[in-house]
Amino acid sequence: MGLLNRVLRIFVALTLLGSSALADIPQELQDVVFSGDLNGRSSVDFRSNARNIKSLVPKDSEATILETRQLKRTGSYGLKVRLTKVGDSKGTNSAKVGDEVWVYFSQKDPWLAFKDKEGSEVQDPEEALTSRAQRDGEGLPVEGTVSKPTLPTKEIVKATQKPLPSEDPNLAKNSDPKKTEGDICVNCSVAQTTDQAQRNIQNIRDVKTEINKSSASIPRNAAAGKWSDDPMIMRYSEGKEVKNSISYGIRNKRKKSSGYCYRYVKRALMGGDMIDRYPPGGHARDAVRDLKAQGMINLMDNPKYRDMIKSPADVPKGAVIVYHNGTKESGDVQIKTDWGSNGGFVSDFYSGNSFLSSPKARRYAAQGKPYRMIGVMIKP
Amino acid sequence: MKKTMMTLILCSFFATPAMAAFYDVREAIEKLHAAKVDALITVTEDTKLSEDEMKAQDKAFAALEAAVTTAVKESGTEELQEEIIKATVVLLKKDPTQYAGEVVLPLYEKNKKSFLSNLKKLPASDAKLVEDAVKSAARQIKSGNG
């Protein structure tokens, strides 16, 4: 009894397992019927400039599927078919029965109907195609195409920045055009004293100065105003990453907006070593999320800082300001280039005024959809 | 007499919308002229606009937006479209944010061919300025600014 019961149980379990496995198998593709005229190509390359069109496969043609490939670039499919019936066509370039060609299949705009081995219509052609494409070798890259677009790396960003202006750096520091290079002291060093004892004292003083410099925890800048007592803000704003990011932004800016504010800010932040990876977001409003993912923080999340920042003029130097108005708009993003109202704002172009003073922001404010600073991003 | 009255009433009934459209177009053109876009300050990197300068700018953009709305709504607005494009060129040259491109976008989207053929009447550099700004605005809506 016990043995019979056990055998029965195993049989039921195997039956259930078999039926559920069978239910997941997609229908096997066999034939395809053309509901429109399609190009028959000699290779799996469907770009408009690919010179591989062999023939025109007219509407009402029928074919057997030989091979399928899912195209990584578009997600659509390439199907290699052998024609079994050719529809009516007046063209001279029409395909013939027996021809083997590649045709394009897009789920959005199919122009093809599929049948399985029993001749019944395939209910979900994309599932069946995916299954077969995986079996046949999914996503073989089309020759001459990039299968997946890649985001620029930090090295690429740095390598593609505009060259520095060819100005003599020594003369650039001279604000008085009457003085010659010899009159101004650039990187000048104090003449060495000849006496050994004096030199030793001087060396000790130099070391003391250096120690004092390195132990000073908060960088000082009189222009920082209310931020000057905040070590986190001061370290960020007076740090070399901010300096380099602003410098990259100003060096690569355009004369007027190109509509790529976030792209230019991303590059400036990467070029200044503020972030390591190219942020993926396509809209400026995504900057808060993208930059948080790379270790930056939003000062507007902290009530203490939110109270201190009422306008873009209050924003610390080097912070990335993200603007949005709660609509479907992309928003805007800028890097503040200096403290208080001293500096301007750089993104794809430089302006002495923040985005909130732009005609667009004023127009939206007048229409009751005002832009606000949704992010003031810094790296602690 | 009755017939004449009826005819007049019918004529006025059918002519009213056409007359209203005509007056809307005239009003839009006059508003654009009144905005004096040529007299606006050219904004550079270091320009800090005064209150009055901002108001003048806002007035110009509002007039341009109203004109575009009229041109999109009404038909037979060739003169208005030309005025819009002229004002757009000036605003694009004077405003580095290129906001004018976004303002005239509905007109471009209504009939791209007609809009681009109107640009051919402009000097090549001006035509390119408008085309770039409008296409950039369209691209920003579709794919963003990143």
Coordinates of C-alpha atoms in Angstrom, one line a residue:
Chain A
M1 CA 0.0 0.0 0.0
G2 CA 2.8 2.3 1.0
L3 CA 4.7 1.6 -2.1
L4 CA 1.7 2.1 -4.4
N5 CA 1.0 5.4 -2.7
R6 CA 4.6 6.5 -3.2
V7 CA 4.5 5.6 -6.9
L8 CA 1.2 7.4 -7.3
R9 CA 2.6 10.5 -5.7
I10 CA 5.8 10.5 -7.9
F11 CA 3.6 10.1 -11.0
V12 CA 1.4 13.0 -10.1
A13 CA 4.4 15.2 -9.3
L14 CA 6.1 14.3 -12.6
T15 CA 2.8 15.0 -14.5
L16 CA 2.4 18.4 -12.8
L17 CA 6.1 19.3 -13.4
G18 CA 5.9 18.3 -17.1
S19 CA 2.7 20.2 -17.8
S20 CA 4.0 23.5 -16.1
A21 CA 7.3 23.2 -18.1
L22 CA 5.4 22.6 -21.3
A23 CA 3.2 25.7 -20.6
D24 CA 6.3 27.9 -20.5
I25 CA 7.6 26.8 -23.9
P26 CA 6.9 29.4 -26.5
Q27 CA 5.3 28.4 -29.7
E28 CA 7.7 27.1 -32.3
L29 CA 8.0 29.5 -35.2
Q30 CA 7.7 27.9 -38.6
D31 CA 6.2 30.1 -41.3
V32 CA 5.8 33.8 -41.9
V33 CA 3.2 35.6 -44.0
F34 CA 4.1 39.1 -45.4
S35 CA 1.3 41.7 -44.9
G36 CA 3.3 44.4 -46.6
D37 CA 6.2 44.9 -49.0
L38 CA 9.6 44.4 -47.3
N39 CA 13.2 44.6 -48.4
G40 CA 15.0 41.3 -48.6
R41 CA 18.6 41.7 -47.6
S42 CA 21.7 39.6 -47.9
S43 CA 22.9 40.2 -44.4
V44 CA 21.5 41.1 -41.0
D45 CA 22.2 44.9 -41.4
F46 CA 19.1 47.0 -41.6
R47 CA 20.6 50.5 -41.5
S48 CA 19.3 52.8 -44.2
N49 CA 22.8 53.2 -45.7
A50 CA 23.5 49.4 -45.8
R51 CA 23.9 48.4 -49.4
N52 CA 22.7 44.8 -49.0
I53 CA 19.1 44.9 -50.5
K54 CA 18.8 41.9 -52.7
S55 CA 15.2 42.0 -53.7
L56 CA 11.7 43.3 -52.7
V57 CA 9.5 40.7 -51.0
P58 CA 6.0 41.7 -51.9
K59 CA 2.8 41.6 -49.8
D60 CA 1.1 38.2 -49.4
S61 CA 4.4 36.3 -49.8
E62 CA 5.1 33.4 -47.5
A63 CA 8.3 32.0 -46.2
T64 CA 9.9 29.5 -43.8
I65 CA 12.0 30.9 -40.9
L66 CA 15.6 29.7 -41.0
E67 CA 17.3 31.9 -38.4
T68 CA 16.5 34.8 -36.1
R69 CA 18.6 37.5 -34.5
Q70 CA 17.6 40.1 -32.0
L71 CA 19.3 43.4 -32.8
K72 CA 20.9 44.8 -29.7
R73 CA 20.7 48.4 -31.0
T74 CA 17.0 48.5 -31.5
G75 CA 15.6 45.5 -29.8
S76 CA 13.8 44.5 -33.0
Y77 CA 14.5 41.3 -34.9
G78 CA 16.2 40.2 -38.1
L79 CA 14.7 37.1 -39.7
K80 CA 16.4 34.9 -42.3
V81 CA 13.7 33.3 -44.4
R82 CA 13.3 31.0 -47.4
L83 CA 10.5 32.1 -49.6
T84 CA 7.8 29.5 -50.3
K85 CA 5.4 31.7 -52.1
V86 CA 5.8 35.2 -53.7
G87 CA 2.9 37.7 -53.8
D88 CA 2.0 39.7 -56.8
S89 CA 4.4 42.5 -57.7
K90 CA 4.9 44.7 -60.7
G91 CA 8.5 45.5 -59.8
T92 CA 11.5 43.9 -61.7
N93 CA 13.4 43.4 -58.4
S94 CA 10.9 41.1 -56.9
A95 CA 12.1 38.1 -54.9
K96 CA 11.6 34.5 -56.3
V97 CA 10.5 31.3 -54.6
G98 CA 13.5 29.6 -52.9
D99 CA 15.3 32.9 -52.2
E100 CA 16.9 33.2 -48.8
V101 CA 16.9 36.7 -47.5
W102 CA 17.0 38.7 -44.2
V103 CA 13.9 40.7 -43.4
Y104 CA 13.2 43.2 -40.5
F105 CA 10.6 42.6 -37.8
S106 CA 9.5 45.3 -35.4
Q107 CA 6.8 44.5 -32.8
K108 CA 5.6 48.1 -33.1
D109 CA 5.1 48.0 -36.9
P110 CA 5.2 44.3 -37.8
W111 CA 4.1 43.7 -41.4
L112 CA 4.6 40.0 -40.7
A113 CA 2.3 37.3 -39.3
F114 CA 3.8 34.1 -37.8
K115 CA 2.5 30.5 -37.9
D116 CA 3.7 27.6 -35.9
K117 CA 4.4 24.0 -37.1
E118 CA 0.7 23.1 -36.9
G119 CA -0.1 26.1 -39.1
S120 CA -1.9 28.1 -36.4
E121 CA -1.1 31.7 -35.8
V122 CA 1.5 32.4 -33.1
Q123 CA -0.1 34.3 -30.3
D124 CA 3.0 36.1 -29.1
P125 CA 5.4 36.4 -31.9
E126 CA 7.9 38.5 -29.9
E127 CA 8.2 35.8 -27.2
A128 CA 8.6 33.1 -29.8
L129 CA 11.2 35.3 -31.6
T130 CA 13.1 36.0 -28.5
S131 CA 13.2 32.4 -27.6
R132 CA 14.5 31.4 -31.0
A133 CA 16.9 34.4 -31.2
Q134 CA 18.4 33.3 -27.9
R135 CA 18.8 29.8 -29.3
D136 CA 20.3 31.0 -32.6
G137 CA 22.7 33.4 -30.9
E138 CA 21.0 36.5 -29.6
G139 CA 22.3 39.9 -30.3
L140 CA 25.2 39.2 -32.7
P141 CA 26.4 42.8 -33.3
V142 CA 25.7 44.1 -36.7
E143 CA 29.0 44.7 -38.5
G144 CA 30.0 48.4 -38.3
T145 CA 27.6 49.3 -35.5
V146 CA 28.1 49.8 -31.8
S147 CA 25.9 47.4 -30.0
K148 CA 25.4 49.5 -26.9
P149 CA 26.1 53.3 -26.6
T150 CA 28.7 54.0 -23.9
L151 CA 28.9 57.0 -21.7
P152 CA 32.1 59.1 -21.8
T153 CA 34.7 58.3 -19.3
K154 CA 36.6 60.8 -17.2
E155 CA 39.7 60.4 -19.5
I156 CA 37.6 61.1 -22.6
V157 CA 36.0 64.2 -20.9
K158 CA 39.4 65.6 -19.9
A159 CA 40.9 64.8 -23.3
T160 CA 38.1 66.6 -25.2
Q161 CA 38.2 69.9 -23.3
K162 CA 39.1 73.1 -25.1
P163 CA 42.8 74.1 -25.1
L164 CA 44.0 76.7 -22.7
P165 CA 44.3 80.2 -24.1
S166 CA 47.9 80.8 -25.3
E167 CA 48.5 83.7 -22.9
D168 CA 51.8 84.0 -21.1
P169 CA 50.8 83.0 -17.5
N170 CA 53.4 85.3 -16.0
L171 CA 52.1 88.3 -17.9
A172 CA 48.5 87.3 -17.2
K173 CA 49.2 87.9 -13.5
N174 CA 50.3 91.5 -14.3
S175 CA 47.3 93.8 -14.0
D176 CA 49.5 96.9 -14.9
P177 CA 50.3 96.9 -18.6
K178 CA 53.1 99.4 -18.0
K179 CA 55.1 96.9 -16.0
T180 CA 57.3 94.4 -17.7
E181 CA 57.7 90.7 -16.8
G182 CA 60.8 91.6 -14.8
D183 CA 58.9 94.1 -12.6
I184 CA 56.3 91.6 -11.3
C185 CA 57.1 88.9 -8.9
V186 CA 55.8 85.6 -10.1
N187 CA 56.7 82.5 -8.1
C188 CA 59.7 84.5 -6.8
S189 CA 61.8 82.9 -4.2
V190 CA 63.6 84.6 -1.4
A191 CA 67.3 84.9 -2.0
Q192 CA 69.3 82.5 0.1
T193 CA 71.2 84.0 2.9
T194 CA 74.8 83.1 2.9
D195 CA 75.1 82.5 6.7
Q196 CA 74.5 78.9 7.7
A197 CA 72.9 79.7 11.1
Q198 CA 70.5 82.2 9.4
R199 CA 69.6 79.6 6.8
N200 CA 68.8 77.1 9.6
I201 CA 66.6 79.5 11.3
Q202 CA 64.9 80.3 8.0
N203 CA 64.3 76.6 7.4
I204 CA 62.8 76.1 10.8
R205 CA 60.4 79.1 10.1
D206 CA 59.5 77.6 6.8
V207 CA 58.7 74.2 8.4
K208 CA 56.6 76.0 11.1
T209 CA 54.6 77.9 8.5
E210 CA 53.9 74.7 6.5
I211 CA 52.8 72.9 9.7
N212 CA 50.5 75.7 10.6
K213 CA 49.1 75.6 7.1
S214 CA 48.3 71.9 7.1
S215 CA 46.8 71.9 10.6
A216 CA 44.4 74.8 9.8
S217 CA 41.1 72.8 9.6
I218 CA 39.0 75.4 7.9
P219 CA 40.2 77.2 4.8
R220 CA 39.5 81.0 5.1
N221 CA 38.0 83.3 2.6
A222 CA 36.6 86.7 3.7
A223 CA 34.1 86.6 0.7
A224 CA 32.5 83.5 2.1
G225 CA 30.4 85.5 4.5
K226 CA 27.9 83.4 6.4
W227 CA 29.5 80.2 5.2
S228 CA 33.0 81.0 6.6
D229 CA 32.4 79.2 9.9
D230 CA 31.1 76.1 8.3
P231 CA 34.0 73.7 7.9
M232 CA 32.2 71.3 5.5
I233 CA 31.1 74.0 3.1
M234 CA 34.5 75.8 3.3
R235 CA 36.5 72.6 2.6
Y236 CA 34.3 71.9 -0.4
S237 CA 34.1 75.4 -1.9
E238 CA 37.8 76.1 -1.4
G239 CA 38.9 72.7 -2.5
K240 CA 40.8 71.9 -5.7
E241 CA 37.9 69.8 -7.2
V242 CA 35.6 72.9 -7.1
K243 CA 38.4 75.1 -8.5
N244 CA 39.1 72.6 -11.3
S245 CA 35.4 72.0 -12.1
I246 CA 34.7 75.8 -12.4
S247 CA 37.8 76.2 -14.5
Y248 CA 36.7 73.3 -16.8
G249 CA 33.2 74.8 -17.1
I250 CA 34.5 78.3 -17.9
R251 CA 37.1 76.9 -20.3
N252 CA 34.5 74.9 -22.3
K253 CA 31.4 77.1 -22.1
R254 CA 29.7 78.5 -25.2
K255 CA 28.7 82.0 -26.0
K256 CA 25.0 81.2 -25.8
S257 CA 22.8 78.4 -24.7
S258 CA 22.9 75.2 -26.7
G259 CA 20.2 73.5 -24.7
Y260 CA 22.7 71.1 -23.1
C261 CA 23.1 72.7 -19.7
Y262 CA 23.2 69.4 -17.8
R263 CA 25.6 67.8 -20.3
Y264 CA 28.1 70.7 -19.8
V265 CA 27.7 70.5 -16.0
K266 CA 28.3 66.8 -16.0
R267 CA 31.5 67.2 -18.0
A268 CA 32.7 70.1 -15.8
L269 CA 32.2 67.9 -12.7
M270 CA 34.0 65.0 -14.3
G271 CA 36.8 67.2 -15.7
G272 CA 37.3 68.7 -12.2
D273 CA 37.5 65.2 -10.6
M274 CA 34.4 66.0 -8.5
I275 CA 32.7 62.8 -9.8
D276 CA 34.1 59.7 -11.4
R277 CA 31.3 58.4 -13.5
Y278 CA 29.2 60.2 -16.2
P279 CA 25.8 60.8 -14.7
P280 CA 23.1 58.9 -16.8
G281 CA 20.1 61.3 -16.5
G282 CA 18.9 63.1 -19.6
H283 CA 17.1 66.0 -17.8
A284 CA 18.6 68.6 -15.5
R285 CA 16.0 67.7 -12.9
D286 CA 17.7 64.3 -12.7
A287 CA 20.9 65.9 -11.4
V288 CA 19.8 65.7 -7.7
R289 CA 19.3 61.9 -8.0
D290 CA 22.4 61.4 -10.2
L291 CA 24.8 63.4 -8.1
K292 CA 23.6 61.9 -4.8
A293 CA 24.4 58.5 -6.4
Q294 CA 28.0 59.7 -6.7
G295 CA 28.4 60.9 -3.1
M296 CA 27.2 64.5 -3.3
I297 CA 24.6 65.8 -0.9
N298 CA 21.7 68.2 -1.3
L299 CA 21.9 71.1 1.1
M300 CA 18.2 71.7 0.5
D301 CA 17.4 68.5 2.4
N302 CA 18.8 70.0 5.6
P303 CA 16.5 72.6 7.3
K304 CA 19.6 74.4 8.6
Y305 CA 21.0 75.1 5.1
R306 CA 17.5 75.5 3.6
D307 CA 17.0 78.5 5.9
M308 CA 20.4 79.9 4.8
I309 CA 19.7 79.6 1.1
K310 CA 16.9 81.8 0.0
S311 CA 18.3 82.8 -3.5
P312 CA 21.1 81.7 -5.8
A313 CA 23.2 84.5 -4.4
D314 CA 23.2 82.7 -1.0
V315 CA 24.5 79.4 -2.5
P316 CA 28.1 78.5 -1.6
K317 CA 30.8 78.7 -4.3
G318 CA 31.1 75.7 -6.5
A319 CA 27.7 74.2 -5.6
V320 CA 25.6 72.7 -8.3
I321 CA 22.2 74.4 -8.4
V322 CA 19.3 72.4 -9.8
Y323 CA 16.1 74.2 -10.8
H324 CA 12.7 72.8 -11.6
N325 CA 9.1 73.9 -11.5
G326 CA 7.3 70.6 -10.9
T327 CA 6.1 70.2 -14.5
K328 CA 7.3 68.0 -17.3
E329 CA 10.0 70.5 -18.1
S330 CA 13.6 69.3 -18.1
G331 CA 14.6 72.0 -15.6
D332 CA 18.0 73.7 -15.5
V333 CA 21.3 73.3 -13.8
Q334 CA 24.3 75.6 -13.1
I335 CA 27.5 75.7 -11.2
K336 CA 28.1 78.8 -9.0
T337 CA 31.5 80.2 -9.8
D338 CA 32.1 82.4 -6.7
W339 CA 30.9 83.5 -3.3
G340 CA 27.8 85.7 -2.8
S341 CA 27.0 87.9 -5.7
N342 CA 30.6 88.1 -6.8
G343 CA 30.5 85.3 -9.3
G344 CA 28.3 84.0 -12.0
F345 CA 26.8 80.7 -13.1
V346 CA 28.2 78.4 -15.6
S347 CA 26.6 75.5 -17.5
D348 CA 26.7 75.4 -21.3
F349 CA 27.2 79.1 -21.2
Y350 CA 28.3 81.6 -18.6
S351 CA 26.0 84.2 -17.1
G352 CA 26.3 86.7 -14.4
N353 CA 22.7 86.0 -13.6
S354 CA 21.2 82.8 -12.2
F355 CA 18.6 80.8 -14.2
L356 CA 15.9 82.3 -11.9
S357 CA 16.6 85.7 -13.4
S358 CA 16.3 84.4 -17.0
P359 CA 13.4 85.4 -19.3
K360 CA 12.1 81.8 -19.2
A361 CA 12.0 81.5 -15.4
R362 CA 10.3 85.0 -15.1
R363 CA 7.7 84.0 -17.7
Y364 CA 6.9 80.8 -15.9
A365 CA 6.7 82.6 -12.6
A366 CA 4.2 85.1 -14.2
Q367 CA 2.1 82.1 -15.3
G368 CA 2.0 80.6 -11.8
K369 CA 4.5 77.8 -12.5
P370 CA 7.7 79.3 -10.8
Y371 CA 11.0 77.5 -10.9
R372 CA 12.6 76.8 -7.6
M373 CA 16.0 75.5 -6.5
I374 CA 15.3 71.8 -5.8
G375 CA 19.0 71.0 -5.3
V376 CA 22.1 72.7 -4.0
M377 CA 24.6 69.9 -4.4
I378 CA 28.0 69.7 -2.7
K379 CA 30.4 66.9 -2.0
P380 CA 31.2 66.7 1.8
Chain B
M1 CA -36.4 95.6 -47.8
K2 CA -36.9 92.5 -45.7
K3 CA -34.8 90.5 -48.0
T4 CA -32.0 93.0 -48.0
M5 CA -32.0 93.0 -44.2
M6 CA -31.9 89.3 -44.0
T7 CA -29.0 89.2 -46.5
L8 CA -27.1 91.8 -44.5
I9 CA -27.7 89.9 -41.2
L10 CA -26.6 86.6 -42.8
C11 CA -23.5 88.2 -44.3
S12 CA -22.6 89.8 -41.0
F13 CA -23.1 86.5 -39.3
F14 CA -20.7 84.7 -41.6
A15 CA -18.2 87.5 -41.8
T16 CA -17.9 88.0 -38.0
P17 CA -15.4 85.2 -37.3
A18 CA -13.2 86.2 -40.3
M19 CA -13.3 89.8 -39.2
A20 CA -12.4 88.7 -35.6
A21 CA -9.5 86.7 -36.9
F22 CA -8.3 89.6 -39.0
Y23 CA -8.4 91.9 -35.9
D24 CA -6.6 89.3 -33.8
V25 CA -3.8 89.2 -36.3
R26 CA -3.6 93.0 -36.6
E27 CA -3.5 93.3 -32.8
A28 CA -0.8 90.7 -32.5
I29 CA 1.4 92.5 -35.1
E30 CA 0.8 95.8 -33.3
K31 CA 1.7 94.3 -29.9
L32 CA 4.9 93.0 -31.4
H33 CA 5.8 96.4 -32.8
A34 CA 4.9 98.0 -29.5
A35 CA 7.3 95.7 -27.7
K36 CA 10.2 97.4 -29.5
V37 CA 12.4 94.3 -29.5
D38 CA 15.1 96.3 -31.4
A39 CA 15.5 98.6 -28.4
L40 CA 16.1 95.8 -25.9
I41 CA 19.5 95.6 -24.3
T42 CA 21.9 93.0 -25.6
V43 CA 22.7 90.7 -22.7
T44 CA 26.3 89.6 -22.3
E45 CA 28.0 87.4 -19.8
D46 CA 28.5 90.2 -17.3
T47 CA 25.2 92.1 -17.8
K48 CA 23.2 92.6 -14.7
L49 CA 19.7 93.7 -15.9
S50 CA 17.9 96.5 -14.2
E51 CA 14.2 96.2 -13.2
D52 CA 13.1 98.3 -16.3
E53 CA 15.3 96.2 -18.6
M54 CA 13.7 93.0 -17.3
K55 CA 10.2 94.4 -17.7
A56 CA 11.0 95.4 -21.3
Q57 CA 12.3 91.9 -22.0
D58 CA 9.3 90.3 -20.4
K59 CA 7.0 92.5 -22.5
A60 CA 8.8 91.4 -25.7
F61 CA 8.6 87.7 -24.9
A62 CA 4.9 88.0 -23.9
A63 CA 4.1 89.8 -27.2
L64 CA 6.0 87.1 -29.1
E65 CA 4.2 84.4 -27.3
A66 CA 0.8 86.0 -27.9
A67 CA 1.6 86.4 -31.6
V68 CA 2.7 82.8 -31.9
T69 CA -0.6 81.7 -30.2
T70 CA -2.6 83.8 -32.8
A71 CA -0.5 82.5 -35.7
V72 CA -1.1 78.9 -34.6
K73 CA -4.8 79.4 -34.1
E74 CA -5.7 81.4 -37.2
S75 CA -5.1 80.7 -40.8
G76 CA -3.7 83.1 -43.4
T77 CA -1.3 84.7 -41.1
E78 CA 1.7 85.0 -43.4
E79 CA 2.4 88.7 -42.5
L80 CA 2.2 87.8 -38.8
Q81 CA 4.6 84.9 -39.2
E82 CA 7.1 87.1 -40.9
E83 CA 6.9 89.6 -38.1
I84 CA 7.3 86.7 -35.6
I85 CA 10.4 85.5 -37.3
K86 CA 11.9 89.0 -37.5
A87 CA 11.3 89.5 -33.7
T88 CA 12.7 86.0 -33.0
V89 CA 16.0 86.8 -34.8
V90 CA 16.4 90.0 -32.7
L91 CA 15.6 88.3 -29.5
L92 CA 17.9 85.4 -30.1
K93 CA 20.8 87.8 -30.9
K94 CA 20.1 89.8 -27.7
D95 CA 19.4 87.0 -25.3
P96 CA 22.0 84.2 -24.7
T97 CA 19.5 81.9 -23.1
Q98 CA 17.9 81.5 -26.5
Y99 CA 14.4 81.4 -24.9
A100 CA 12.8 82.8 -28.1
G101 CA 13.4 79.4 -29.8
E102 CA 11.2 77.8 -27.2
V103 CA 8.5 80.5 -27.6
V104 CA 8.2 80.0 -31.4
L105 CA 8.3 76.2 -31.2
P106 CA 4.5 75.8 -31.5
L107 CA 4.6 77.6 -34.8
Y108 CA 7.4 75.4 -36.1
E109 CA 5.5 72.3 -34.9
K110 CA 2.3 73.4 -36.6
N111 CA 3.9 73.5 -40.1
K112 CA 7.6 72.7 -40.2
K113 CA 7.8 73.1 -44.0
S114 CA 6.1 76.5 -44.0
F115 CA 8.2 77.7 -41.1
L116 CA 11.5 76.6 -42.7
S117 CA 10.5 78.1 -46.0
N118 CA 9.8 81.4 -44.3
L119 CA 13.4 81.3 -42.9
K120 CA 14.8 81.3 -46.4
K121 CA 13.7 84.9 -46.8
L122 CA 16.3 85.8 -44.0
P123 CA 20.0 86.1 -44.4
A124 CA 21.6 82.6 -44.0
S125 CA 23.2 83.3 -40.6
D126 CA 19.9 84.6 -39.2
A127 CA 18.0 81.6 -40.6
K128 CA 20.5 79.2 -39.1
L129 CA 20.2 81.0 -35.7
V130 CA 16.4 80.5 -35.7
E131 CA 16.5 77.0 -37.0
D132 CA 19.1 75.9 -34.4
A133 CA 17.2 77.5 -31.6
V134 CA 13.9 76.0 -32.6
K135 CA 15.3 72.5 -33.2
S136 CA 17.2 72.7 -29.9
A137 CA 14.0 73.6 -28.1
A138 CA 12.2 70.7 -29.8
R139 CA 15.0 68.3 -28.9
Q140 CA 15.0 69.4 -25.3
I141 CA 11.3 68.6 -24.9
K142 CA 11.8 65.2 -26.5
S143 CA 15.2 64.1 -25.1
G144 CA 16.1 66.6 -22.4
N145 CA 19.2 68.7 -21.9
G146 CA 21.7 66.2 -20.5

